Amino acid sequence: MMTLDEHAARSRLRDVAPGFKLLYALPPIAMALWANSVPFSLLVFGLMGASIVLKGGVRPADYLRWLLLPAGFLVIGTAAVAVDMSAHPETFVVSAPLGGANIGVTATGVAMAAHLCFRALASVSCLYFVAFTTPVADLGRSMAAVGVPALFIEMTLLVYRFVFLLFGTASEIATAQRSRLGYAGTAASFRSLASLASNLFVFSARRSEELYVAMECRGYDGAIRVLAPSSGARQPSLAGIALVEAALLCVAIAAHSGRFF
Amino acid sequence: MASPDILRTEALRCVWPDGTVALDGVDLSIRAGEVTALLGGNGAGKSSLLLSFNGILKPRSGRVLFGEEPLDYSAKGLKALRQKVGIVFQNPDAQLFASSVYEDISFGLCNLGLPEPETRRRIDAAMELVGVAELARKPVHPLSFGQKKRVALAGVLAMEPSVLLLDEPTAGLDPQGADGIMRFIRELQRSSGMTVVVATHDIEMVPLFCDRACVMDRGQVLFEGEVTSMFEHRDLLRQAGLRLPRIAHLLEILSTKDGFDLPGTAMTISGARKILKLMKEEQEINGK
Amino acid sequence: MASPDILRTEALRCVWPDGTVALDGVDLSIRAGEVTALLGGNGAGKSSLLLSFNGILKPRSGRVLFGEEPLDYSAKGLKALRQKVGIVFQNPDAQLFASSVYEDISFGLCNLGLPEPETRRRIDAAMELVGVAELARKPVHPLSFGQKKRVALAGVLAMEPSVLLLDEPTAGLDPQGADGIMRFIRELQRSSGMTVVVATHDIEMVPLFCDRACVMDRGQVLFEGEVTSMFEHRDLLRQAGLRLPRIAHLLEILSTKDGFDLPGTAMTISGARKILKLMKEEQEINGK
Amino acid sequence: MHIMEGFLPPSWSLFWTAVSLPFFVLGFRSMRKIVADNPRMKLLLAMAGAFAFVLSSLKIPSVTGSCSHPTGVGLGAIMFGPSVMSVLGAIVLLFQALLLAHGGLTTLGANLFSMGIAGPFVSYGIYKLADGMKAPRSMAVFLGAALGDLVTYVVTSLQLAAAFPSATGGFAAALFKFLGIFAVTQVPLAVSEGILTVMVWNAIRSY
């Protein structure tokens, strides 16, 4: 399965200035949470899914596979919200006795769970729109534009680079361990994992020192100054985005005030 | 004498998780008791092939056979396989993970669950063999690069595999170090009859230390056969991002461009000496 | 024409924080506008010498001179020095830190505090020069090893240093990749007059791409001089864990052991051709 | 356990963001001071963040046989201190959301509180406490890591219970429910993480 990072790098929307993509996908999360309406959630879910697949060029099968990832949490989480326990079975629509009490679902519980489930799916699709279309480096730049402190952005982008560096090393170590039977059995697995983690730690300390020296050679003095590639970024029509957001907002208000559902 | 095949692939196709095709229909036989060179440029698929011999990389289609049996990818099957097929990776830093040399060499043996006396005997034997016995109690990370490579090798040899896979064993070593490790491997193969597969792009050492060669490019096998016959396919070598050994290149130019009448070709210094001496003798006879 | 010395060390002695002696009384001159090879086995002190040229490793005693001035180890002095003396490390993963190729290349320039248009011009030129222009907006991690090496080189070249230090530039590259990068460096030195110092144990490329050589062993300089004269000191090469280039080795054996009457010696294929042709012609004259 | 994107109602989303913010700000200040004193710390801290990320994506075997991810909060807190962990935790959570689709943006505050604040502070507190009571160092590390792991799940259950009180039994019943699902199942994994952290800690100290 391709990583989200690779999807973002290949996205047809990657050249769109990141601010616009955030402006497009983030407000609907807030609206979906606030409106708390199944039809509105479905609207957002559909809109974002279509944008990811049709505009972003992600294969529907890939998108669906990614949607299944949070499904585990979604199922357990919503089921936990729906199911209740009570001494009085009459409060439940469906129930079964369990020990001295009854376990079952109430009408409000089911409604709450259904709202929750769709709301979460809608929000996740918005998050996916950003993740599928926007490389992390671009996000770093837009954080600067809204006044996030430079140190935080520097740290974020360094962590981004180092995550892949360490992933590479961790998987090399794990492969070498597997080839010497490192994961045959629980005791061996513990031993292998512990040595993997400690070696990775030592490696990362050493690598950070090497990087420091290499950066010093290029004049590092404590501030990481870099220049972003000159923006060949496409600027989509701000009015278009505003129109979509406004329309969504109207539907959200209508849904919230009970015109739908 | 044709040795039986100990490892074989049939239409092997492997794909990395990100979708890159690592191996694209590889049919290859590794003969028992010989040293086989896997040659190719960066990204040709050499390392992937080694990983699939060890059962780490699973085929998308096609299969790998050890002896006459297709690989068994169950936990038990892999355990049995990896005991017999050992792999030494290119980067020793990624495969030495214990805090001391001795402990690291013991890693694979402990996972085999051997009794302690046997484990200790094998560790000592392996350390003796590769010449790191005096480092036993040292921590791993301050060792030199060459020492680390030897310790990594000992960790695999201690498991007494019948097939040894080596990924770029000479990378990062200076000429004497590289020569030393290849001589050691050749010696090991001669004395213990071990089967060795060496993935490398160091073409110079192939005629010196290998019996057979397989040239790879972009996940495919371009050539498989005796080392001596490989160099008749110089176009394939170039296609794979390689070149002739310098001696072979010199002799080639001498005979094709400079009008030397060479009675054969050679890839090594000793081979070239023979040919040039022959040429000289012929000239002297003709001259007289 | 003897070029003036651009870098010089005088009785340079450097000690690593753990007490290991890295350099032990090094007296060495690097000539401006030439390619100098620093040769030696693993642990000979080549990398340490490069780091001391760049002011990263400070002398315990002795000194380093850039032009005629001893290095100034103040923050300001180092900043000025590192603008003029750039270093490319062996492992690009230990050098590249930014989230995209373009940003990484810009880092050194931004530290120089150049105006933005000039910075952009230089980044574009450097990317063009090493052939990574189309990678500009990619993150670093999915690049191949060879691409990472090029990006690391571009990041240093963008600063337009007058001296370029390269630590094992061909390590990990296949023959064509190694050849490509060394050709590029030779071309760069010829066209821009840049001074280049290459630390390596790849002896084969020295006669092809370098003017001068310095052979190091255990922190000391065994030989310093023209590449052509270095090979007369083959005992020093062996002492340093190196060997002769294979062609030179062949010619040596031919003349000392096989009774060939060679009119000179050579280290490269083209050099050997000339000598062997000369020999042939002489024989034909004598024969007639 | 990451609460997924969109799962919390807006009020609770804001509430947990507000609760986490002061810890984040304090952590950020201390980080700023650390890197101002020594520029190489910037790289080391970023490396620590990446390390935490990679660590939390490993699968550890549980003593009962199943597999799960370690939280890494114990190891991180004991090695780098709990306040820096709140900043590194925020970065790690951001990447988990954007690169792995674990967690989300509107739940960042809540997840940061459980995994970047409560977990590390409890781990560190228990470690210091046990150490102060002259308990063996391994015991202190084990308790810190295991309880730190467990606390993150208890806090998550608390957050979910507060947002989704039971229709029949209110907050208490909901808490009981969520603890049963998310925290009790976690006990063997917390033990695994404790054991693993001790092993890693010992190995690192031997370098």
PDB file of N, CA, C and O in Angstrom, chain D residues 93-128:
ATOM      1  N   LEU D  93       1.849  13.469  17.073  1.00  0.00           N
ATOM      2  CA  LEU D  93       0.419  13.258  16.833  1.00  0.00           C
ATOM      3  C   LEU D  93      -0.022  13.880  15.516  1.00  0.00           C
ATOM      4  O   LEU D  93      -0.860  13.337  14.800  1.00  0.00           O
ATOM      5  N   LEU D  94       0.556  15.026  15.200  1.00  0.00           N
ATOM      6  CA  LEU D  94       0.241  15.679  13.927  1.00  0.00           C
ATOM      7  C   LEU D  94       0.624  14.750  12.765  1.00  0.00           C
ATOM      8  O   LEU D  94      -0.146  14.561  11.819  1.00  0.00           O
ATOM      9  N   PHE D  95       1.811  14.168  12.853  1.00  0.00           N
ATOM     10  CA  PHE D  95       2.242  13.278  11.782  1.00  0.00           C
ATOM     11  C   PHE D  95       1.465  11.979  11.765  1.00  0.00           C
ATOM     12  O   PHE D  95       1.216  11.413  10.710  1.00  0.00           O
ATOM     13  N   GLN D  96       1.095  11.502  12.940  1.00  0.00           N
ATOM     14  CA  GLN D  96       0.296  10.279  12.948  1.00  0.00           C
ATOM     15  C   GLN D  96      -1.030  10.524  12.239  1.00  0.00           C
ATOM     16  O   GLN D  96      -1.515   9.675  11.509  1.00  0.00           O
ATOM     17  N   ALA D  97      -1.582  11.714  12.423  1.00  0.00           N
ATOM     18  CA  ALA D  97      -2.834  12.044  11.757  1.00  0.00           C
ATOM     19  C   ALA D  97      -2.628  12.185  10.250  1.00  0.00           C
ATOM     20  O   ALA D  97      -3.394  11.656   9.453  1.00  0.00           O
ATOM     21  N   LEU D  98      -1.556  12.894   9.861  1.00  0.00           N
ATOM     22  CA  LEU D  98      -1.390  13.228   8.445  1.00  0.00           C
ATOM     23  C   LEU D  98      -0.728  12.124   7.636  1.00  0.00           C
ATOM     24  O   LEU D  98      -0.925  12.026   6.432  1.00  0.00           O
ATOM     25  N   LEU D  99       0.113  11.316   8.263  1.00  0.00           N
ATOM     26  CA  LEU D  99       0.831  10.298   7.502  1.00  0.00           C
ATOM     27  C   LEU D  99       0.255   8.906   7.696  1.00  0.00           C
ATOM     28  O   LEU D  99       0.414   8.033   6.856  1.00  0.00           O
ATOM     29  N   LEU D 100      -0.389   8.668   8.836  1.00  0.00           N
ATOM     30  CA  LEU D 100      -0.875   7.323   9.111  1.00  0.00           C
ATOM     31  C   LEU D 100      -2.377   7.255   9.320  1.00  0.00           C
ATOM     32  O   LEU D 100      -2.933   6.179   9.482  1.00  0.00           O
ATOM     33  N   ALA D 101      -3.041   8.414   9.364  1.00  0.00           N
ATOM     34  CA  ALA D 101      -4.472   8.459   9.626  1.00  0.00           C
ATOM     35  C   ALA D 101      -4.819   7.881  11.002  1.00  0.00           C
ATOM     36  O   ALA D 101      -5.870   7.294  11.188  1.00  0.00           O
ATOM     37  N   HIS D 102      -3.914   8.062  11.972  1.00  0.00           N
ATOM     38  CA  HIS D 102      -4.234   7.741  13.373  1.00  0.00           C
ATOM     39  C   HIS D 102      -4.525   9.054  14.078  1.00  0.00           C
ATOM     40  O   HIS D 102      -3.678   9.946  14.084  1.00  0.00           O
ATOM     41  N   GLY D 103      -5.713   9.148  14.707  1.00  0.00           N
ATOM     42  CA  GLY D 103      -6.036  10.395  15.389  1.00  0.00           C
ATOM     43  C   GLY D 103      -6.502  11.431  14.392  1.00  0.00           C
ATOM     44  O   GLY D 103      -6.868  11.110  13.268  1.00  0.00           O
ATOM     45  N   GLY D 104      -6.494  12.690  14.796  1.00  0.00           N
ATOM     46  CA  GLY D 104      -6.989  13.718  13.896  1.00  0.00           C
ATOM     47  C   GLY D 104      -6.626  15.101  14.391  1.00  0.00           C
ATOM     48  O   GLY D 104      -5.909  15.250  15.396  1.00  0.00           O
ATOM     49  N   LEU D 105      -7.109  16.104  13.668  1.00  0.00           N
ATOM     50  CA  LEU D 105      -6.781  17.482  14.030  1.00  0.00           C
ATOM     51  C   LEU D 105      -7.688  17.993  15.144  1.00  0.00           C
ATOM     52  O   LEU D 105      -7.219  18.609  16.093  1.00  0.00           O
ATOM     53  N   THR D 106      -9.009  17.734  15.022  1.00  0.00           N
ATOM     54  CA  THR D 106      -9.908  18.242  16.062  1.00  0.00           C
ATOM     55  C   THR D 106      -9.773  17.440  17.355  1.00  0.00           C
ATOM     56  O   THR D 106     -10.222  17.890  18.405  1.00  0.00           O
ATOM     57  N   THR D 107      -9.171  16.285  17.276  1.00  0.00           N
ATOM     58  CA  THR D 107      -8.967  15.507  18.499  1.00  0.00           C
ATOM     59  C   THR D 107      -7.523  15.606  18.978  1.00  0.00           C
ATOM     60  O   THR D 107      -7.122  14.915  19.915  1.00  0.00           O
ATOM     61  N   LEU D 108      -6.738  16.494  18.328  1.00  0.00           N
ATOM     62  CA  LEU D 108      -5.319  16.622  18.683  1.00  0.00           C
ATOM     63  C   LEU D 108      -5.158  17.010  20.147  1.00  0.00           C
ATOM     64  O   LEU D 108      -4.315  16.466  20.864  1.00  0.00           O
ATOM     65  N   GLY D 109      -5.997  17.958  20.608  1.00  0.00           N
ATOM     66  CA  GLY D 109      -5.891  18.420  21.995  1.00  0.00           C
ATOM     67  C   GLY D 109      -6.144  17.282  22.973  1.00  0.00           C
ATOM     68  O   GLY D 109      -5.381  17.091  23.926  1.00  0.00           O
ATOM     69  N   ALA D 110      -7.197  16.527  22.726  1.00  0.00           N
ATOM     70  CA  ALA D 110      -7.540  15.424  23.626  1.00  0.00           C
ATOM     71  C   ALA D 110      -6.464  14.347  23.602  1.00  0.00           C
ATOM     72  O   ALA D 110      -6.027  13.856  24.651  1.00  0.00           O
ATOM     73  N   ASN D 111      -6.011  13.987  22.405  1.00  0.00           N
ATOM     74  CA  ASN D 111      -4.975  12.960  22.301  1.00  0.00           C
ATOM     75  C   ASN D 111      -3.664  13.444  22.907  1.00  0.00           C
ATOM     76  O   ASN D 111      -2.942  12.677  23.530  1.00  0.00           O
ATOM     77  N   LEU D 112      -3.378  14.733  22.720  1.00  0.00           N
ATOM     78  CA  LEU D 112      -2.143  15.273  23.299  1.00  0.00           C
ATOM     79  C   LEU D 112      -2.225  15.188  24.819  1.00  0.00           C
ATOM     80  O   LEU D 112      -1.246  14.851  25.478  1.00  0.00           O
ATOM     81  N   PHE D 113      -3.416  15.471  25.357  1.00  0.00           N
ATOM     82  CA  PHE D 113      -3.516  15.425  26.812  1.00  0.00           C
ATOM     83  C   PHE D 113      -3.280  14.009  27.336  1.00  0.00           C
ATOM     84  O   PHE D 113      -2.567  13.810  28.309  1.00  0.00           O
ATOM     85  N   SER D 114      -3.846  13.014  26.665  1.00  0.00           N
ATOM     86  CA  SER D 114      -3.665  11.652  27.190  1.00  0.00           C
ATOM     87  C   SER D 114      -2.262  11.132  26.932  1.00  0.00           C
ATOM     88  O   SER D 114      -1.628  10.563  27.819  1.00  0.00           O
ATOM     89  N   MET D 115      -1.729  11.364  25.709  1.00  0.00           N
ATOM     90  CA  MET D 115      -0.469  10.710  25.351  1.00  0.00           C
ATOM     91  C   MET D 115       0.761  11.588  25.515  1.00  0.00           C
ATOM     92  O   MET D 115       1.851  11.083  25.726  1.00  0.00           O
ATOM     93  N   GLY D 116       0.574  12.896  25.383  1.00  0.00           N
ATOM     94  CA  GLY D 116       1.744  13.770  25.463  1.00  0.00           C
ATOM     95  C   GLY D 116       1.875  14.457  26.811  1.00  0.00           C
ATOM     96  O   GLY D 116       2.911  15.057  27.108  1.00  0.00           O
ATOM     97  N   ILE D 117       0.816  14.422  27.628  1.00  0.00           N
ATOM     98  CA  ILE D 117       0.865  15.148  28.897  1.00  0.00           C
ATOM     99  C   ILE D 117       0.627  14.202  30.079  1.00  0.00           C
ATOM    100  O   ILE D 117       1.518  13.989  30.900  1.00  0.00           O
ATOM    101  N   ALA D 118      -0.593  13.631  30.158  1.00  0.00           N
ATOM    102  CA  ALA D 118      -0.909  12.795  31.319  1.00  0.00           C
ATOM    103  C   ALA D 118       0.042  11.590  31.401  1.00  0.00           C
ATOM    104  O   ALA D 118       0.639  11.335  32.454  1.00  0.00           O
ATOM    105  N   GLY D 119       0.200  10.875  30.294  1.00  0.00           N
ATOM    106  CA  GLY D 119       1.069   9.700  30.272  1.00  0.00           C
ATOM    107  C   GLY D 119       2.489  10.036  30.704  1.00  0.00           C
ATOM    108  O   GLY D 119       3.005   9.462  31.674  1.00  0.00           O
ATOM    109  N   PRO D 120       3.151  10.963  30.025  1.00  0.00           N
ATOM    110  CA  PRO D 120       4.527  11.286  30.399  1.00  0.00           C
ATOM    111  C   PRO D 120       4.656  11.808  31.834  1.00  0.00           C
ATOM    112  O   PRO D 120       5.579  11.425  32.545  1.00  0.00           O
ATOM    113  N   PHE D 121       3.730  12.687  32.267  1.00  0.00           N
ATOM    114  CA  PHE D 121       3.872  13.233  33.615  1.00  0.00           C
ATOM    115  C   PHE D 121       3.700  12.131  34.663  1.00  0.00           C
ATOM    116  O   PHE D 121       4.432  12.082  35.653  1.00  0.00           O
ATOM    117  N   VAL D 122       2.730  11.245  34.446  1.00  0.00           N
ATOM    118  CA  VAL D 122       2.527  10.142  35.387  1.00  0.00           C
ATOM    119  C   VAL D 122       3.747   9.220  35.374  1.00  0.00           C
ATOM    120  O   VAL D 122       4.272   8.843  36.430  1.00  0.00           O
ATOM    121  N   SER D 123       4.212   8.874  34.179  1.00  0.00           N
ATOM    122  CA  SER D 123       5.401   8.027  34.070  1.00  0.00           C
ATOM    123  C   SER D 123       6.559   8.616  34.846  1.00  0.00           C
ATOM    124  O   SER D 123       7.204   7.949  35.649  1.00  0.00           O
ATOM    125  N   TYR D 124       6.799   9.876  34.559  1.00  0.00           N
ATOM    126  CA  TYR D 124       7.954  10.539  35.158  1.00  0.00           C
ATOM    127  C   TYR D 124       7.785  10.629  36.669  1.00  0.00           C
ATOM    128  O   TYR D 124       8.722  10.366  37.428  1.00  0.00           O
ATOM    129  N   GLY D 125       6.556  10.969  37.098  1.00  0.00           N
ATOM    130  CA  GLY D 125       6.279  11.098  38.527  1.00  0.00           C
ATOM    131  C   GLY D 125       6.496   9.769  39.249  1.00  0.00           C
ATOM    132  O   GLY D 125       7.167   9.710  40.281  1.00  0.00           O
ATOM    133  N   ILE D 126       5.982   8.709  38.672  1.00  0.00           N
ATOM    134  CA  ILE D 126       6.110   7.398  39.315  1.00  0.00           C
ATOM    135  C   ILE D 126       7.568   6.945  39.326  1.00  0.00           C
ATOM    136  O   ILE D 126       8.070   6.427  40.320  1.00  0.00           O
ATOM    137  N   TYR D 127       8.232   7.207  38.199  1.00  0.00           N
ATOM    138  CA  TYR D 127       9.643   6.841  38.119  1.00  0.00           C
ATOM    139  C   TYR D 127      10.435   7.553  39.212  1.00  0.00           C
ATOM    140  O   TYR D 127      11.223   6.950  39.944  1.00  0.00           O
ATOM    141  N   LYS D 128      10.204   8.863  39.351  1.00  0.00           N
ATOM    142  CA  LYS D 128      10.928   9.650  40.357  1.00  0.00           C
ATOM    143  C   LYS D 128      10.567   9.194  41.765  1.00  0.00           C
ATOM    144  O   LYS D 128      11.416   9.093  42.647  1.00  0.00           O
TER     145      LYS D 128
END
